[in-house]
Amino acid sequence: MKSLSNKRILLGITGGIAAYKCAELARLFVKAGAEVSVVMTRAAQEFVTPLTLQALSGRRVYLDLLDAEAEGAMGHIELARWADLVLIAPATADFIAKLAHGQADDLLSTVVLACSAPIAVAPAMNQAMWADLGTQANLSLITERKISVFGPGIGDQACGDVGPGRMLEPEQLLHSCADLFETGSLAGLKIVINGGPTREAIDPVRFISNHSSGKMAYALANEAVAEGARVTLISGPVSLPVPERLQSVDVESAEEMLQACLLACTDCDVFIGVAAIADYRPDEVAAEKIKKLSDQVQISLVKNPDVISEIASQENRPFMVGFAAETTAIAEHGRQKLVKKKLDLLFANNAVETFNSDSIAVTAIQANSQQDLGPGNKSAVARQMLRLIADQLSKNNPAEE
Ligand code: PMT
């Protein structure tokens, strides 16, 4: 099956007996890594409760067009913009007629009209209603407009009739929806990325840090999400907006970075260490702001844990990718770090040119090979880096291709 990882699915439920199956459908979407927002018509609420759908989707359920509270948070236009796909299941004959004629008299029909993402319907109705010429004419109109029609199935109906009109089963709808998307090269993988600087406290108002902006790590995180990975981004203090569709964790110090990374890496496939983690921290943190009393102050530093080495030394470790920020003999020093830290792949770059810059050039170093990537903007080079990682993973696990 193609992947629904990171996809945003707006599930529109209209008033048919098959509405109860949408509880299972919402659960399957979430299990497949999709985000699900549910919009229910008034009639749908007679068959299944919004609370059930809220519990299974993990998100609030949208019911009314003229709901001041909903419009303040996610109104019909935001919902339409949010969705990567709208699936209307079950789609009644009445709702299909509404779609065919571009009516917008409730929340769901209004969202559909405002939405530029793909739209699909899963019809469910009595076999005679399905065969009716009006319904068939409406179906022709919506298929002309590139709305996908999944089903219906043929068989026993709730009303006692036998024939076409049953809504497809949730598993079948899940597959049909997935088939509408391209599958990314990292679909189904969990990737943990750390980025940004750390801050090592000297006293309550001062710290030791560096110039890392987080741009490289955030670019990698965004591109990995676009390739279908489930991403956890563990970030030191930066001033970038948190990317969407991933789990983000904020940390300050190297010790916090270590704990957050160890926790996130318990079940991950790939770890990418981009963070510029301070190698040393003050031995003691002054409880009060240090006063300007003498001409010289000595700060004694102790070594911080090496986060990437700790993860690399674990049993069942993920595929380990590191960076090396160097100022001289960049590839040579990078290769030494690859070996010393027991990494699978390392991107060595020029620290002076790369910190806080929008562009980057790296040497990608592996045990038996080396190649240059870039120069280019960090998003473009991130795509090249991820391609290399995906290629390497498929070489390591040829059976899983
Ligand atoms: O954030 P930007 O402004 O976009 O800049 C990007 C970058 C320059 C920070 C990035 O390209 C980069 O080179 N990151 C690695 C920075 C670094 O600390 O390099 P290093 O050579 O000191 O460390 C080697 C590896 O060990 C790195 O993967 C680093 O994350 C890791 N490390 C280092 C120290 C430490 N205590 N724990 C670690 O895990």
CSV table of C-alpha atoms in Angstrom, one decimal, residues 12-306:
chain,number,residue,atom,x,y,z
A,12,GLY,CA,-16.7,14.3,5.7
A,13,ILE,CA,-19.5,12.1,7.1
A,14,THR,CA,-23.1,12.4,5.8
A,15,GLY,CA,-26.3,10.8,7.1
A,16,GLY,CA,-26.3,7.1,6.1
A,17,ILE,CA,-26.3,3.9,8.2
A,18,ALA,CA,-22.7,3.3,7.0
A,19,ALA,CA,-21.6,6.3,9.1
A,20,TYR,CA,-20.9,4.0,11.9
A,21,LYS,CA,-18.1,2.4,9.8
A,22,CYS,CA,-16.3,5.8,9.8
A,23,ALA,CA,-15.2,5.3,13.4
A,24,GLU,CA,-13.0,2.4,12.2
A,25,LEU,CA,-12.0,4.4,9.1
A,26,ALA,CA,-10.8,7.3,11.2
A,27,ARG,CA,-8.8,4.9,13.4
A,28,LEU,CA,-7.2,3.3,10.3
A,29,PHE,CA,-6.2,6.7,8.9
A,30,VAL,CA,-4.5,7.7,12.2
A,31,LYS,CA,-2.8,4.3,12.4
A,32,ALA,CA,-1.4,4.9,8.9
A,33,GLY,CA,0.2,8.1,10.1
A,34,ALA,CA,-2.3,10.6,8.7
A,35,GLU,CA,-3.9,13.5,10.5
A,36,VAL,CA,-7.7,13.4,10.4
A,37,SER,CA,-10.2,16.2,10.8
A,38,VAL,CA,-13.8,15.1,10.8
A,39,VAL,CA,-16.7,17.3,9.5
A,40,MET,CA,-20.2,15.8,10.1
A,41,THR,CA,-23.5,16.9,8.6
A,42,ARG,CA,-26.5,17.2,11.0
A,43,ALA,CA,-28.0,13.9,9.6
A,44,ALA,CA,-24.6,12.1,10.2
A,45,GLN,CA,-24.9,12.9,13.9
A,46,GLU,CA,-28.1,10.8,14.1
A,47,PHE,CA,-26.0,7.7,13.2
A,48,VAL,CA,-22.7,8.2,15.1
A,49,THR,CA,-21.7,10.7,17.7
A,50,PRO,CA,-19.1,13.5,17.2
A,51,LEU,CA,-17.5,12.4,20.5
A,52,THR,CA,-16.7,9.0,19.1
A,53,LEU,CA,-15.0,10.6,16.0
A,54,GLN,CA,-13.2,13.1,18.2
A,55,ALA,CA,-11.8,10.2,20.4
A,56,LEU,CA,-10.6,8.2,17.4
A,57,SER,CA,-9.3,11.1,15.3
A,58,GLY,CA,-7.7,12.9,18.3
A,59,ARG,CA,-9.0,16.2,17.0
A,60,ARG,CA,-12.1,18.3,17.5
A,61,VAL,CA,-15.0,17.4,15.1
A,62,TYR,CA,-16.5,20.2,13.0
A,63,LEU,CA,-20.3,20.4,12.8
A,64,ASP,CA,-21.7,23.8,11.9
A,65,LEU,CA,-20.9,26.5,9.3
A,66,LEU,CA,-22.0,29.3,11.5
A,67,ASP,CA,-20.1,28.4,14.7
A,68,ALA,CA,-18.3,31.4,16.0
A,69,GLU,CA,-15.9,29.3,18.1
A,70,ALA,CA,-15.0,27.0,15.2
A,71,GLU,CA,-14.5,29.9,12.8
A,72,GLY,CA,-12.2,31.6,15.3
A,73,ALA,CA,-9.9,28.5,15.3
A,74,MET,CA,-10.3,26.5,12.1
A,75,GLY,CA,-13.1,28.0,9.9
A,76,HIS,CA,-14.4,26.5,6.7
A,77,ILE,CA,-11.7,28.3,4.6
A,78,GLU,CA,-8.9,27.1,6.9
A,79,LEU,CA,-10.3,23.5,6.8
A,80,ALA,CA,-10.3,23.6,3.0
A,81,ARG,CA,-6.7,24.9,2.9
A,82,TRP,CA,-5.6,22.4,5.6
A,83,ALA,CA,-6.7,19.3,3.7
A,84,ASP,CA,-4.5,17.2,1.4
A,85,LEU,CA,-7.6,15.1,0.6
A,86,VAL,CA,-11.3,15.3,1.3
A,87,LEU,CA,-13.1,12.0,1.6
A,88,ILE,CA,-16.8,12.0,2.0
A,89,ALA,CA,-17.9,8.7,3.4
A,90,PRO,CA,-20.6,7.7,3.4
A,91,ALA,CA,-21.8,10.0,0.6
A,92,THR,CA,-25.6,10.0,0.4
A,93,ALA,CA,-27.5,10.5,-2.8
A,94,ASP,CA,-28.5,13.9,-1.5
A,95,PHE,CA,-24.9,15.0,-0.8
A,96,ILE,CA,-23.8,13.8,-4.2
A,97,ALA,CA,-26.6,16.0,-5.7
A,98,LYS,CA,-25.3,18.9,-3.7
A,99,LEU,CA,-21.8,18.4,-5.0
A,100,ALA,CA,-23.0,18.0,-8.6
A,101,HIS,CA,-24.7,21.4,-8.4
A,102,GLY,CA,-22.1,23.3,-6.4
A,103,GLN,CA,-24.4,23.9,-3.5
A,104,ALA,CA,-22.9,25.2,-0.2
A,105,ASP,CA,-25.6,25.3,2.5
A,106,ASP,CA,-23.7,23.5,5.3
A,107,LEU,CA,-20.2,23.2,6.6
A,108,LEU,CA,-19.2,20.2,4.6
A,109,SER,CA,-20.5,21.3,1.2
A,110,THR,CA,-18.9,24.8,1.8
A,111,VAL,CA,-15.5,23.2,2.6
A,112,VAL,CA,-15.7,21.1,-0.5
A,113,LEU,CA,-16.4,24.1,-2.7
A,114,ALA,CA,-13.5,26.1,-1.2
A,115,CYS,CA,-11.1,23.2,-1.4
A,116,SER,CA,-8.4,22.8,-4.1
A,117,ALA,CA,-7.2,19.4,-2.8
A,118,PRO,CA,-8.4,16.2,-4.4
A,119,ILE,CA,-11.9,15.1,-3.4
A,120,ALA,CA,-13.3,11.6,-3.2
A,121,VAL,CA,-16.7,10.2,-2.4
A,122,ALA,CA,-17.7,6.8,-1.1
A,123,PRO,CA,-21.4,6.5,-2.1
A,124,ALA,CA,-23.8,4.6,0.2
A,125,MET,CA,-27.5,4.3,-0.5
A,126,ASN,CA,-30.3,1.9,-1.4
A,127,GLN,CA,-29.7,0.1,-4.7
A,128,ALA,CA,-32.8,1.7,-6.4
A,129,MET,CA,-31.6,5.2,-5.4
A,130,TRP,CA,-28.1,4.3,-6.8
A,131,ALA,CA,-29.7,3.2,-10.1
A,132,ASP,CA,-31.9,6.3,-10.4
A,133,LEU,CA,-31.2,8.4,-13.4
A,134,GLY,CA,-30.9,11.5,-11.3
A,135,THR,CA,-28.2,10.0,-9.1
A,136,GLN,CA,-26.3,8.6,-12.2
A,137,ALA,CA,-26.5,12.0,-13.9
A,138,ASN,CA,-25.1,13.7,-10.7
A,139,LEU,CA,-22.3,11.1,-10.6
A,140,SER,CA,-21.4,11.9,-14.2
A,141,LEU,CA,-21.2,15.6,-13.3
A,142,ILE,CA,-18.9,15.0,-10.3
A,143,THR,CA,-16.6,12.6,-12.2
A,144,GLU,CA,-16.3,15.1,-15.0
A,145,ARG,CA,-14.9,17.5,-12.3
A,146,LYS,CA,-12.3,14.9,-11.3
A,147,ILE,CA,-14.0,13.9,-8.0
A,148,SER,CA,-13.0,10.3,-7.4
A,149,VAL,CA,-15.8,7.8,-6.7
A,150,PHE,CA,-14.8,4.8,-4.5
A,151,GLY,CA,-17.4,2.1,-4.9
A,152,PRO,CA,-20.1,1.4,-4.1
A,153,GLY,CA,-19.9,-2.3,-3.2
A,154,ILE,CA,-22.6,-4.8,-4.2
A,155,GLY,CA,-24.4,-7.0,-1.6
A,156,ASP,CA,-26.9,-7.1,1.2
A,157,GLN,CA,-28.2,-3.7,2.2
A,158,ALA,CA,-29.4,-2.5,5.6
A,159,CYS,CA,-32.9,-2.0,4.1
A,160,GLY,CA,-33.1,-5.7,3.1
A,161,ASP,CA,-32.5,-5.1,-0.7
A,162,VAL,CA,-29.6,-6.7,-2.5
A,163,GLY,CA,-27.5,-4.8,-5.1
A,164,PRO,CA,-25.1,-2.0,-5.6
A,165,GLY,CA,-25.0,0.8,-3.0
A,166,ARG,CA,-23.1,-0.5,0.0
A,167,MET,CA,-20.2,1.7,1.2
A,168,LEU,CA,-16.8,0.1,0.6
A,169,GLU,CA,-15.2,-1.3,3.8
A,170,PRO,CA,-12.9,1.0,5.7
A,171,GLU,CA,-9.8,-1.0,4.7
A,172,GLN,CA,-10.7,-0.7,1.0
A,173,LEU,CA,-11.3,3.1,1.4
A,174,LEU,CA,-7.9,3.4,3.2
A,175,HIS,CA,-6.1,1.8,0.2
A,176,SER,CA,-8.1,3.9,-2.4
A,177,CYS,CA,-7.1,7.1,-0.5
A,178,ALA,CA,-3.5,6.1,-0.3
A,179,ASP,CA,-3.4,5.4,-4.0
A,180,LEU,CA,-4.2,9.0,-4.7
A,181,PHE,CA,-0.8,10.1,-3.3
A,182,GLU,CA,2.7,9.6,-4.4
A,183,THR,CA,4.8,7.6,-1.9
A,184,GLY,CA,7.9,9.4,-0.7
A,185,SER,CA,11.3,7.8,-0.5
A,186,LEU,CA,11.3,7.8,3.3
A,187,ALA,CA,7.6,6.7,3.8
A,188,GLY,CA,7.1,4.8,7.0
A,189,LEU,CA,10.5,5.6,8.5
A,190,LYS,CA,10.9,7.4,11.8
A,191,ILE,CA,13.7,10.0,11.7
A,192,VAL,CA,15.0,11.9,14.7
A,193,ILE,CA,16.9,15.1,13.8
A,194,ASN,CA,18.6,17.4,16.3
A,195,GLY,CA,19.6,21.0,15.4
A,196,GLY,CA,20.4,24.4,16.6
A,197,PRO,CA,22.9,25.4,19.3
A,198,THR,CA,22.9,24.5,23.0
A,199,ARG,CA,23.2,27.0,25.8
A,200,GLU,CA,25.3,26.1,28.8
A,201,ALA,CA,24.5,28.3,31.8
A,202,ILE,CA,27.2,30.3,33.6
A,203,ASP,CA,24.8,32.1,35.9
A,204,PRO,CA,21.0,32.8,35.8
A,205,VAL,CA,21.5,35.4,33.0
A,206,ARG,CA,24.6,34.2,31.0
A,207,PHE,CA,25.5,31.2,28.9
A,208,ILE,CA,28.0,29.7,26.5
A,209,SER,CA,26.6,29.1,23.0
A,210,ASN,CA,27.4,29.3,19.3
A,211,HIS,CA,26.1,30.7,16.1
A,212,SER,CA,24.1,27.7,14.8
A,213,SER,CA,20.8,29.1,13.5
A,214,GLY,CA,19.0,25.7,13.1
A,215,LYS,CA,18.5,26.4,9.4
A,216,MET,CA,20.2,23.1,8.2
A,217,ALA,CA,18.3,20.9,10.7
A,218,TYR,CA,14.9,22.6,10.0
A,219,ALA,CA,15.5,22.2,6.2
A,220,LEU,CA,16.2,18.5,6.7
A,221,ALA,CA,13.2,18.1,8.9
A,222,ASN,CA,10.9,19.8,6.4
A,223,GLU,CA,12.2,17.8,3.5
A,224,ALA,CA,12.1,14.5,5.4
A,225,VAL,CA,8.4,15.2,6.2
A,226,ALA,CA,7.8,15.9,2.5
A,227,GLU,CA,9.3,12.4,1.7
A,228,GLY,CA,6.8,10.8,4.0
A,229,ALA,CA,9.0,10.2,7.1
A,230,ARG,CA,7.6,10.6,10.7
A,231,VAL,CA,10.0,13.2,12.0
A,232,THR,CA,11.0,14.2,15.6
A,233,LEU,CA,12.9,17.5,15.6
A,234,ILE,CA,14.8,18.2,18.8
A,235,SER,CA,16.0,21.7,18.8
A,236,GLY,CA,18.1,24.0,20.8
A,237,PRO,CA,17.0,27.7,21.0
A,238,VAL,CA,16.5,29.2,17.5
A,239,SER,CA,14.2,31.8,16.1
A,240,LEU,CA,12.7,29.7,13.3
A,241,PRO,CA,9.0,28.8,13.0
A,242,VAL,CA,8.4,25.2,14.1
A,243,PRO,CA,7.8,23.1,10.9
A,244,GLU,CA,4.3,21.5,10.5
A,245,ARG,CA,3.5,17.8,10.5
A,246,LEU,CA,6.3,16.7,12.9
A,247,GLN,CA,6.9,16.3,16.6
A,248,SER,CA,9.1,19.1,18.0
A,249,VAL,CA,10.9,19.1,21.3
A,250,ASP,CA,12.7,22.2,22.6
A,251,VAL,CA,15.8,21.8,24.7
A,252,GLU,CA,18.5,24.2,26.0
A,253,SER,CA,21.6,22.4,27.3
A,254,ALA,CA,23.6,19.5,26.0
A,255,GLU,CA,22.4,17.4,28.9
A,256,GLU,CA,18.7,18.1,28.0
A,257,MET,CA,19.6,17.4,24.3
A,258,LEU,CA,21.0,14.0,25.3
A,259,GLN,CA,18.0,13.0,27.3
A,260,ALA,CA,15.5,14.1,24.6
A,261,CYS,CA,17.5,12.3,21.9
A,262,LEU,CA,17.8,9.1,23.9
A,263,LEU,CA,14.0,9.1,24.5
A,264,ALA,CA,13.1,9.8,20.9
A,265,CYS,CA,15.6,7.2,19.5
A,266,THR,CA,14.1,4.2,21.3
A,267,ASP,CA,12.2,3.3,18.2
A,268,CYS,CA,13.7,5.3,15.3
A,269,ASP,CA,15.2,4.2,12.0
A,270,VAL,CA,17.5,7.1,11.3
A,271,PHE,CA,19.2,9.6,13.6
A,272,ILE,CA,20.7,12.8,12.1
A,273,GLY,CA,22.9,14.9,14.4
A,274,VAL,CA,23.0,18.4,13.0
A,275,ALA,CA,23.1,20.3,16.3
A,276,ALA,CA,26.1,22.3,17.3
A,277,ILE,CA,26.2,20.9,20.9
A,278,ALA,CA,28.6,22.6,23.2
A,279,ASP,CA,31.6,20.3,23.9
A,280,TYR,CA,32.1,21.9,27.3
A,281,ARG,CA,29.9,23.5,30.0
A,282,PRO,CA,30.8,25.5,33.2
A,283,ASP,CA,31.7,23.2,36.0
A,284,GLU,CA,29.5,25.1,38.3
A,285,VAL,CA,26.5,27.4,37.6
A,286,ALA,CA,26.5,30.4,39.9
A,287,ALA,CA,23.2,30.7,41.8
A,288,GLU,CA,23.2,34.5,41.5
A,289,LYS,CA,24.3,36.8,38.7
A,290,ILE,CA,28.1,37.0,38.9
A,291,LYS,CA,29.2,40.5,40.0
A,292,LYS,CA,31.8,42.6,38.2
A,293,LEU,CA,34.1,42.8,41.2
A,294,SER,CA,37.5,41.7,39.8
A,295,ASP,CA,39.4,42.3,36.5
A,296,GLN,CA,39.6,38.6,35.7
A,297,VAL,CA,37.2,35.8,36.2
A,298,GLN,CA,38.0,32.1,35.6
A,299,ILE,CA,35.3,29.8,34.4
A,300,SER,CA,36.2,26.1,34.8
A,301,LEU,CA,34.7,23.9,32.0
A,302,VAL,CA,33.9,20.2,32.1
A,303,LYS,CA,33.2,18.0,29.1
A,304,ASN,CA,29.6,17.5,28.0
A,305,PRO,CA,28.3,14.1,26.9
A,306,ASP,CA,28.8,13.4,23.2
